[in-house]
Amino acid sequence: MLRANDLIWSFVVSNYLLGKEQIPVDLLFWNSDPTRMPAAMHSFYLRRMYRQNLLAKPGGITLADAPIDLSKIRTPTFILATREDHIAPWKSTYAATRLYSGPIKFVLGDAGHMAGVISPPGSKYGHWANDNLPLSPDEWFAGATSHQGSWWPVWDEWVTQLDSGRVPAREPGGGKLTIIEDAPGSYGRVRWAA
């Protein structure tokens, strides 16, 4: 219900009440891929990680008798948020810049939850970057520079600097794992009733 007018009622009026066919949009195809999580896992995930935000607290979540402490992560971390994201608002996700111990790169993409993340090179969406990580997301944004185009080339440049040597892609079926079936696989062909 975060954006009910945009994400629920416009579809109810247009599709159900007026009987109009939904215009095919490639990004909305992703919405037809449900989580397929067991109910207990889904409940644990939503309650502990969203409502209680326990993953952000050292030892707040324990899995297999191991307490999780994100501050022990020293691996370089690239954090992407999107400006119009209604599921993970960017000012909330900015708080992750305080959780890890390693170097952090925070980039803010234009658009919303899916379009801002997918945003391939050549897309109409831009992004903001700021190498400084002040305490406040508003301070970060005030010091950020707006860039035209996708954030993906920024990530590519960032990850390339960490590259200690590339390895060739694995040949499917060439190792210990055998090929189960042709792409996209049975999972990609499953049709779920809406």
PDB file of C-alpha atoms in Angstrom:
ATOM      1  CA  MET A   1       0.000   0.000   0.000  1.00  0.00           C
ATOM      2  CA  LEU A   2       3.025   2.277  -0.147  1.00  0.00           C
ATOM      3  CA  ARG A   3       2.006   3.646  -3.555  1.00  0.00           C
ATOM      4  CA  ALA A   4      -1.533   2.328  -3.857  1.00  0.00           C
ATOM      5  CA  ASN A   5      -2.683   4.862  -6.454  1.00  0.00           C
ATOM      6  CA  ASP A   6       0.214   4.077  -8.801  1.00  0.00           C
ATOM      7  CA  LEU A   7       0.666   0.381  -8.186  1.00  0.00           C
ATOM      8  CA  ILE A   8      -2.806  -0.941  -7.332  1.00  0.00           C
ATOM      9  CA  TRP A   9      -5.798   1.270  -8.081  1.00  0.00           C
ATOM     10  CA  SER A  10      -4.754   2.365 -11.556  1.00  0.00           C
ATOM     11  CA  PHE A  11      -4.658  -1.326 -12.555  1.00  0.00           C
ATOM     12  CA  VAL A  12      -7.959  -2.102 -10.802  1.00  0.00           C
ATOM     13  CA  VAL A  13      -9.742   0.730 -12.622  1.00  0.00           C
ATOM     14  CA  SER A  14      -8.123   0.181 -16.013  1.00  0.00           C
ATOM     15  CA  ASN A  15      -8.012  -3.612 -16.168  1.00  0.00           C
ATOM     16  CA  TYR A  16     -10.855  -4.802 -13.948  1.00  0.00           C
ATOM     17  CA  LEU A  17     -13.459  -2.037 -14.088  1.00  0.00           C
ATOM     18  CA  LEU A  18     -12.862  -0.829 -17.643  1.00  0.00           C
ATOM     19  CA  GLY A  19     -11.772  -4.195 -19.047  1.00  0.00           C
ATOM     20  CA  LYS A  20      -8.719  -2.780 -20.810  1.00  0.00           C
ATOM     21  CA  GLU A  21      -5.853  -5.085 -21.666  1.00  0.00           C
ATOM     22  CA  GLN A  22      -2.698  -4.286 -19.749  1.00  0.00           C
ATOM     23  CA  ILE A  23      -0.039  -2.768 -21.992  1.00  0.00           C
ATOM     24  CA  PRO A  24       2.910  -5.178 -22.087  1.00  0.00           C
ATOM     25  CA  VAL A  25       5.918  -3.674 -20.328  1.00  0.00           C
ATOM     26  CA  ASP A  26       9.126  -5.704 -20.226  1.00  0.00           C
ATOM     27  CA  LEU A  27      10.006  -4.644 -16.669  1.00  0.00           C
ATOM     28  CA  LEU A  28       6.637  -5.813 -15.331  1.00  0.00           C
ATOM     29  CA  PHE A  29       7.439  -9.345 -16.528  1.00  0.00           C
ATOM     30  CA  TRP A  30       9.734  -9.533 -13.489  1.00  0.00           C
ATOM     31  CA  ASN A  31       6.690  -9.096 -11.241  1.00  0.00           C
ATOM     32  CA  SER A  32       5.422 -12.496 -12.339  1.00  0.00           C
ATOM     33  CA  ASP A  33       8.392 -14.219 -10.687  1.00  0.00           C
ATOM     34  CA  PRO A  34       7.252 -14.975  -7.129  1.00  0.00           C
ATOM     35  CA  THR A  35       9.703 -15.560  -4.312  1.00  0.00           C
ATOM     36  CA  ARG A  36       8.880 -19.267  -3.893  1.00  0.00           C
ATOM     37  CA  MET A  37      10.053 -19.021  -0.265  1.00  0.00           C
ATOM     38  CA  PRO A  38       8.629 -21.329   2.395  1.00  0.00           C
ATOM     39  CA  ALA A  39       6.165 -19.427   4.620  1.00  0.00           C
ATOM     40  CA  ALA A  40       8.367 -19.660   7.722  1.00  0.00           C
ATOM     41  CA  MET A  41      11.368 -18.250   5.829  1.00  0.00           C
ATOM     42  CA  HIS A  42       9.297 -15.425   4.361  1.00  0.00           C
ATOM     43  CA  SER A  43       7.911 -14.534   7.800  1.00  0.00           C
ATOM     44  CA  PHE A  44      11.401 -14.632   9.361  1.00  0.00           C
ATOM     45  CA  TYR A  45      12.748 -12.431   6.557  1.00  0.00           C
ATOM     46  CA  LEU A  46      10.028  -9.793   6.758  1.00  0.00           C
ATOM     47  CA  ARG A  47       9.815  -9.615  10.545  1.00  0.00           C
ATOM     48  CA  ARG A  48      13.485  -9.755  11.459  1.00  0.00           C
ATOM     49  CA  MET A  49      15.067  -7.945   8.537  1.00  0.00           C
ATOM     50  CA  TYR A  50      12.409  -5.354   7.685  1.00  0.00           C
ATOM     51  CA  ARG A  51      10.237  -4.661  10.700  1.00  0.00           C
ATOM     52  CA  GLN A  52      12.898  -5.150  13.385  1.00  0.00           C
ATOM     53  CA  ASN A  53      15.951  -4.353  11.194  1.00  0.00           C
ATOM     54  CA  LEU A  54      17.965  -6.952  13.129  1.00  0.00           C
ATOM     55  CA  LEU A  55      20.472  -7.598  10.333  1.00  0.00           C
ATOM     56  CA  ALA A  56      21.852  -4.095  10.975  1.00  0.00           C
ATOM     57  CA  LYS A  57      22.497  -4.941  14.648  1.00  0.00           C
ATOM     58  CA  PRO A  58      25.600  -7.032  15.462  1.00  0.00           C
ATOM     59  CA  GLY A  59      24.359 -10.443  16.582  1.00  0.00           C
ATOM     60  CA  GLY A  60      20.747  -9.454  15.867  1.00  0.00           C
ATOM     61  CA  ILE A  61      20.288 -12.479  13.620  1.00  0.00           C
ATOM     62  CA  THR A  62      21.873 -15.867  14.181  1.00  0.00           C
ATOM     63  CA  LEU A  63      21.925 -18.538  11.481  1.00  0.00           C
ATOM     64  CA  ALA A  64      23.297 -22.050  12.071  1.00  0.00           C
ATOM     65  CA  ASP A  65      24.530 -20.948  15.515  1.00  0.00           C
ATOM     66  CA  ALA A  66      26.589 -18.137  13.955  1.00  0.00           C
ATOM     67  CA  PRO A  67      25.668 -14.568  14.949  1.00  0.00           C
ATOM     68  CA  ILE A  68      25.847 -12.212  11.976  1.00  0.00           C
ATOM     69  CA  ASP A  69      27.808  -8.985  12.342  1.00  0.00           C
ATOM     70  CA  LEU A  70      27.988  -6.898   9.164  1.00  0.00           C
ATOM     71  CA  SER A  71      30.692  -4.688  10.689  1.00  0.00           C
ATOM     72  CA  LYS A  72      33.123  -7.606  10.283  1.00  0.00           C
ATOM     73  CA  ILE A  73      32.784  -7.401   6.503  1.00  0.00           C
ATOM     74  CA  ARG A  74      35.952  -5.803   5.131  1.00  0.00           C
ATOM     75  CA  THR A  75      35.295  -6.627   1.484  1.00  0.00           C
ATOM     76  CA  PRO A  76      34.831  -3.556  -0.739  1.00  0.00           C
ATOM     77  CA  THR A  77      31.113  -2.895  -1.080  1.00  0.00           C
ATOM     78  CA  PHE A  78      29.215  -1.194  -3.906  1.00  0.00           C
ATOM     79  CA  ILE A  79      25.807  -0.005  -2.717  1.00  0.00           C
ATOM     80  CA  LEU A  80      23.217   1.017  -5.283  1.00  0.00           C
ATOM     81  CA  ALA A  81      19.978   2.723  -4.338  1.00  0.00           C
ATOM     82  CA  THR A  82      17.356   4.270  -6.607  1.00  0.00           C
ATOM     83  CA  ARG A  83      15.819   7.670  -6.045  1.00  0.00           C
ATOM     84  CA  GLU A  84      12.160   6.708  -6.539  1.00  0.00           C
ATOM     85  CA  ASP A  85      12.339   3.254  -4.916  1.00  0.00           C
ATOM     86  CA  HIS A  86       9.129   2.631  -2.964  1.00  0.00           C
ATOM     87  CA  ILE A  87      10.305  -0.709  -1.521  1.00  0.00           C
ATOM     88  CA  ALA A  88      13.765   0.295  -0.262  1.00  0.00           C
ATOM     89  CA  PRO A  89      13.763   4.120   0.000  1.00  0.00           C
ATOM     90  CA  TRP A  90      17.220   5.410  -0.813  1.00  0.00           C
ATOM     91  CA  LYS A  91      17.604   7.528   2.319  1.00  0.00           C
ATOM     92  CA  SER A  92      17.023   4.387   4.384  1.00  0.00           C
ATOM     93  CA  THR A  93      19.445   2.280   2.362  1.00  0.00           C
ATOM     94  CA  TYR A  94      22.103   4.973   2.711  1.00  0.00           C
ATOM     95  CA  ALA A  95      22.394   3.885   6.359  1.00  0.00           C
ATOM     96  CA  ALA A  96      24.189   0.765   5.059  1.00  0.00           C
ATOM     97  CA  THR A  97      27.239   2.965   4.447  1.00  0.00           C
ATOM     98  CA  ARG A  98      27.760   2.825   8.237  1.00  0.00           C
ATOM     99  CA  LEU A  99      27.468  -0.963   8.578  1.00  0.00           C
ATOM    100  CA  TYR A 100      30.565  -2.373   6.854  1.00  0.00           C
ATOM    101  CA  SER A 101      34.242  -1.990   7.730  1.00  0.00           C
ATOM    102  CA  GLY A 102      35.675  -2.093   4.212  1.00  0.00           C
ATOM    103  CA  PRO A 103      35.711   0.585   1.511  1.00  0.00           C
ATOM    104  CA  ILE A 104      32.236   1.588   0.316  1.00  0.00           C
ATOM    105  CA  LYS A 105      30.998   3.137  -2.917  1.00  0.00           C
ATOM    106  CA  PHE A 106      27.426   4.491  -2.802  1.00  0.00           C
ATOM    107  CA  VAL A 107      25.644   5.384  -6.041  1.00  0.00           C
ATOM    108  CA  LEU A 108      22.100   6.667  -6.450  1.00  0.00           C
ATOM    109  CA  GLY A 109      20.328   5.674  -9.633  1.00  0.00           C
ATOM    110  CA  ASP A 110      17.480   7.586 -11.199  1.00  0.00           C
ATOM    111  CA  ALA A 111      13.983   6.037 -11.472  1.00  0.00           C
ATOM    112  CA  GLY A 112      12.380   3.432  -9.256  1.00  0.00           C
ATOM    113  CA  HIS A 113      12.902  -0.020  -7.851  1.00  0.00           C
ATOM    114  CA  MET A 114      13.289  -2.032 -11.073  1.00  0.00           C
ATOM    115  CA  ALA A 115      13.927   0.561 -13.792  1.00  0.00           C
ATOM    116  CA  GLY A 116      16.663   2.236 -11.765  1.00  0.00           C
ATOM    117  CA  VAL A 117      18.505  -1.027 -11.139  1.00  0.00           C
ATOM    118  CA  ILE A 118      18.140  -2.502 -14.621  1.00  0.00           C
ATOM    119  CA  SER A 119      18.997   0.834 -16.317  1.00  0.00           C
ATOM    120  CA  PRO A 120      21.333  -0.491 -19.038  1.00  0.00           C
ATOM    121  CA  PRO A 121      23.971   1.686 -20.680  1.00  0.00           C
ATOM    122  CA  GLY A 122      22.228   3.966 -23.152  1.00  0.00           C
ATOM    123  CA  SER A 123      19.057   4.217 -21.055  1.00  0.00           C
ATOM    124  CA  LYS A 124      17.361   7.522 -20.338  1.00  0.00           C
ATOM    125  CA  TYR A 125      18.059   7.272 -16.601  1.00  0.00           C
ATOM    126  CA  GLY A 126      21.013   8.939 -14.936  1.00  0.00           C
ATOM    127  CA  HIS A 127      22.700   8.575 -11.574  1.00  0.00           C
ATOM    128  CA  TRP A 128      24.411  10.551  -8.808  1.00  0.00           C
ATOM    129  CA  ALA A 129      27.832   9.863  -7.332  1.00  0.00           C
ATOM    130  CA  ASN A 130      29.771  11.257  -4.405  1.00  0.00           C
ATOM    131  CA  ASP A 131      32.950   9.661  -3.071  1.00  0.00           C
ATOM    132  CA  ASN A 132      32.388  11.263   0.339  1.00  0.00           C
ATOM    133  CA  LEU A 133      30.063   9.481   2.758  1.00  0.00           C
ATOM    134  CA  PRO A 134      28.784  12.055   5.265  1.00  0.00           C
ATOM    135  CA  LEU A 135      26.445  10.916   8.047  1.00  0.00           C
ATOM    136  CA  SER A 136      23.273  12.229   6.425  1.00  0.00           C
ATOM    137  CA  PRO A 137      21.862  11.103   3.060  1.00  0.00           C
ATOM    138  CA  ASP A 138      20.782  14.703   2.449  1.00  0.00           C
ATOM    139  CA  GLU A 139      24.394  15.867   2.904  1.00  0.00           C
ATOM    140  CA  TRP A 140      25.546  13.105   0.542  1.00  0.00           C
ATOM    141  CA  PHE A 141      23.039  14.206  -2.109  1.00  0.00           C
ATOM    142  CA  ALA A 142      23.951  17.893  -1.697  1.00  0.00           C
ATOM    143  CA  GLY A 143      27.572  16.998  -2.498  1.00  0.00           C
ATOM    144  CA  ALA A 144      26.749  14.472  -5.245  1.00  0.00           C
ATOM    145  CA  THR A 145      27.293  15.057  -8.940  1.00  0.00           C
ATOM    146  CA  SER A 146      24.545  14.220 -11.411  1.00  0.00           C
ATOM    147  CA  HIS A 147      25.587  12.103 -14.402  1.00  0.00           C
ATOM    148  CA  GLN A 148      23.673  11.259 -17.562  1.00  0.00           C
ATOM    149  CA  GLY A 149      23.355   7.577 -18.371  1.00  0.00           C
ATOM    150  CA  SER A 150      23.421   4.321 -16.529  1.00  0.00           C
ATOM    151  CA  TRP A 151      25.255   3.590 -13.303  1.00  0.00           C
ATOM    152  CA  TRP A 152      26.554   0.271 -14.733  1.00  0.00           C
ATOM    153  CA  PRO A 153      29.754   1.778 -16.236  1.00  0.00           C
ATOM    154  CA  VAL A 154      30.523   3.224 -12.770  1.00  0.00           C
ATOM    155  CA  TRP A 155      30.178  -0.245 -11.259  1.00  0.00           C
ATOM    156  CA  ASP A 156      32.291  -1.753 -14.053  1.00  0.00           C
ATOM    157  CA  GLU A 157      35.088   0.741 -13.399  1.00  0.00           C
ATOM    158  CA  TRP A 158      34.832   0.133  -9.636  1.00  0.00           C
ATOM    159  CA  VAL A 159      34.895  -3.661  -9.867  1.00  0.00           C
ATOM    160  CA  THR A 160      37.655  -3.657 -12.515  1.00  0.00           C
ATOM    161  CA  GLN A 161      39.961  -1.895 -10.029  1.00  0.00           C
ATOM    162  CA  LEU A 162      39.452  -4.848  -7.676  1.00  0.00           C
ATOM    163  CA  ASP A 163      40.184  -7.385 -10.414  1.00  0.00           C
ATOM    164  CA  SER A 164      43.169  -9.526  -9.487  1.00  0.00           C
ATOM    165  CA  GLY A 165      42.993 -11.552 -12.653  1.00  0.00           C
ATOM    166  CA  ARG A 166      40.157 -12.771 -14.774  1.00  0.00           C
ATOM    167  CA  VAL A 167      39.275 -16.380 -15.337  1.00  0.00           C
ATOM    168  CA  PRO A 168      37.442 -17.714 -18.361  1.00  0.00           C
ATOM    169  CA  ALA A 169      33.731 -18.395 -18.026  1.00  0.00           C
ATOM    170  CA  ARG A 170      32.840 -21.931 -17.068  1.00  0.00           C
ATOM    171  CA  GLU A 171      31.618 -24.129 -19.902  1.00  0.00           C
ATOM    172  CA  PRO A 172      28.169 -25.451 -18.873  1.00  0.00           C
ATOM    173  CA  GLY A 173      28.452 -29.195 -18.277  1.00  0.00           C
ATOM    174  CA  GLY A 174      32.243 -29.043 -18.460  1.00  0.00           C
ATOM    175  CA  GLY A 175      32.901 -29.609 -14.762  1.00  0.00           C
ATOM    176  CA  LYS A 176      31.424 -31.756 -11.996  1.00  0.00           C
ATOM    177  CA  LEU A 177      27.940 -30.315 -12.541  1.00  0.00           C
ATOM    178  CA  THR A 178      25.932 -31.640 -15.441  1.00  0.00           C
ATOM    179  CA  ILE A 179      23.459 -29.636 -17.498  1.00  0.00           C
ATOM    180  CA  ILE A 180      19.946 -30.196 -16.193  1.00  0.00           C
ATOM    181  CA  GLU A 181      18.040 -28.670 -19.113  1.00  0.00           C
ATOM    182  CA  ASP A 182      18.211 -25.919 -21.739  1.00  0.00           C
ATOM    183  CA  ALA A 183      17.767 -22.277 -20.741  1.00  0.00           C
ATOM    184  CA  PRO A 184      15.657 -20.694 -19.414  1.00  0.00           C
ATOM    185  CA  GLY A 185      14.950 -23.919 -17.502  1.00  0.00           C
ATOM    186  CA  SER A 186      11.685 -25.150 -16.060  1.00  0.00           C
ATOM    187  CA  TYR A 187      11.739 -22.455 -13.384  1.00  0.00           C
ATOM    188  CA  GLY A 188      11.718 -19.752 -16.065  1.00  0.00           C
ATOM    189  CA  ARG A 189       8.743 -21.341 -17.801  1.00  0.00           C
ATOM    190  CA  VAL A 190       6.521 -21.742 -14.734  1.00  0.00           C
ATOM    191  CA  ARG A 191       3.227 -19.850 -15.096  1.00  0.00           C
ATOM    192  CA  TRP A 192       1.713 -18.585 -11.858  1.00  0.00           C
ATOM    193  CA  ALA A 193      -1.927 -17.677 -11.495  1.00  0.00           C
ATOM    194  CA  ALA A 194      -2.375 -14.057 -10.531  1.00  0.00           C
TER     195      ALA A 194
END
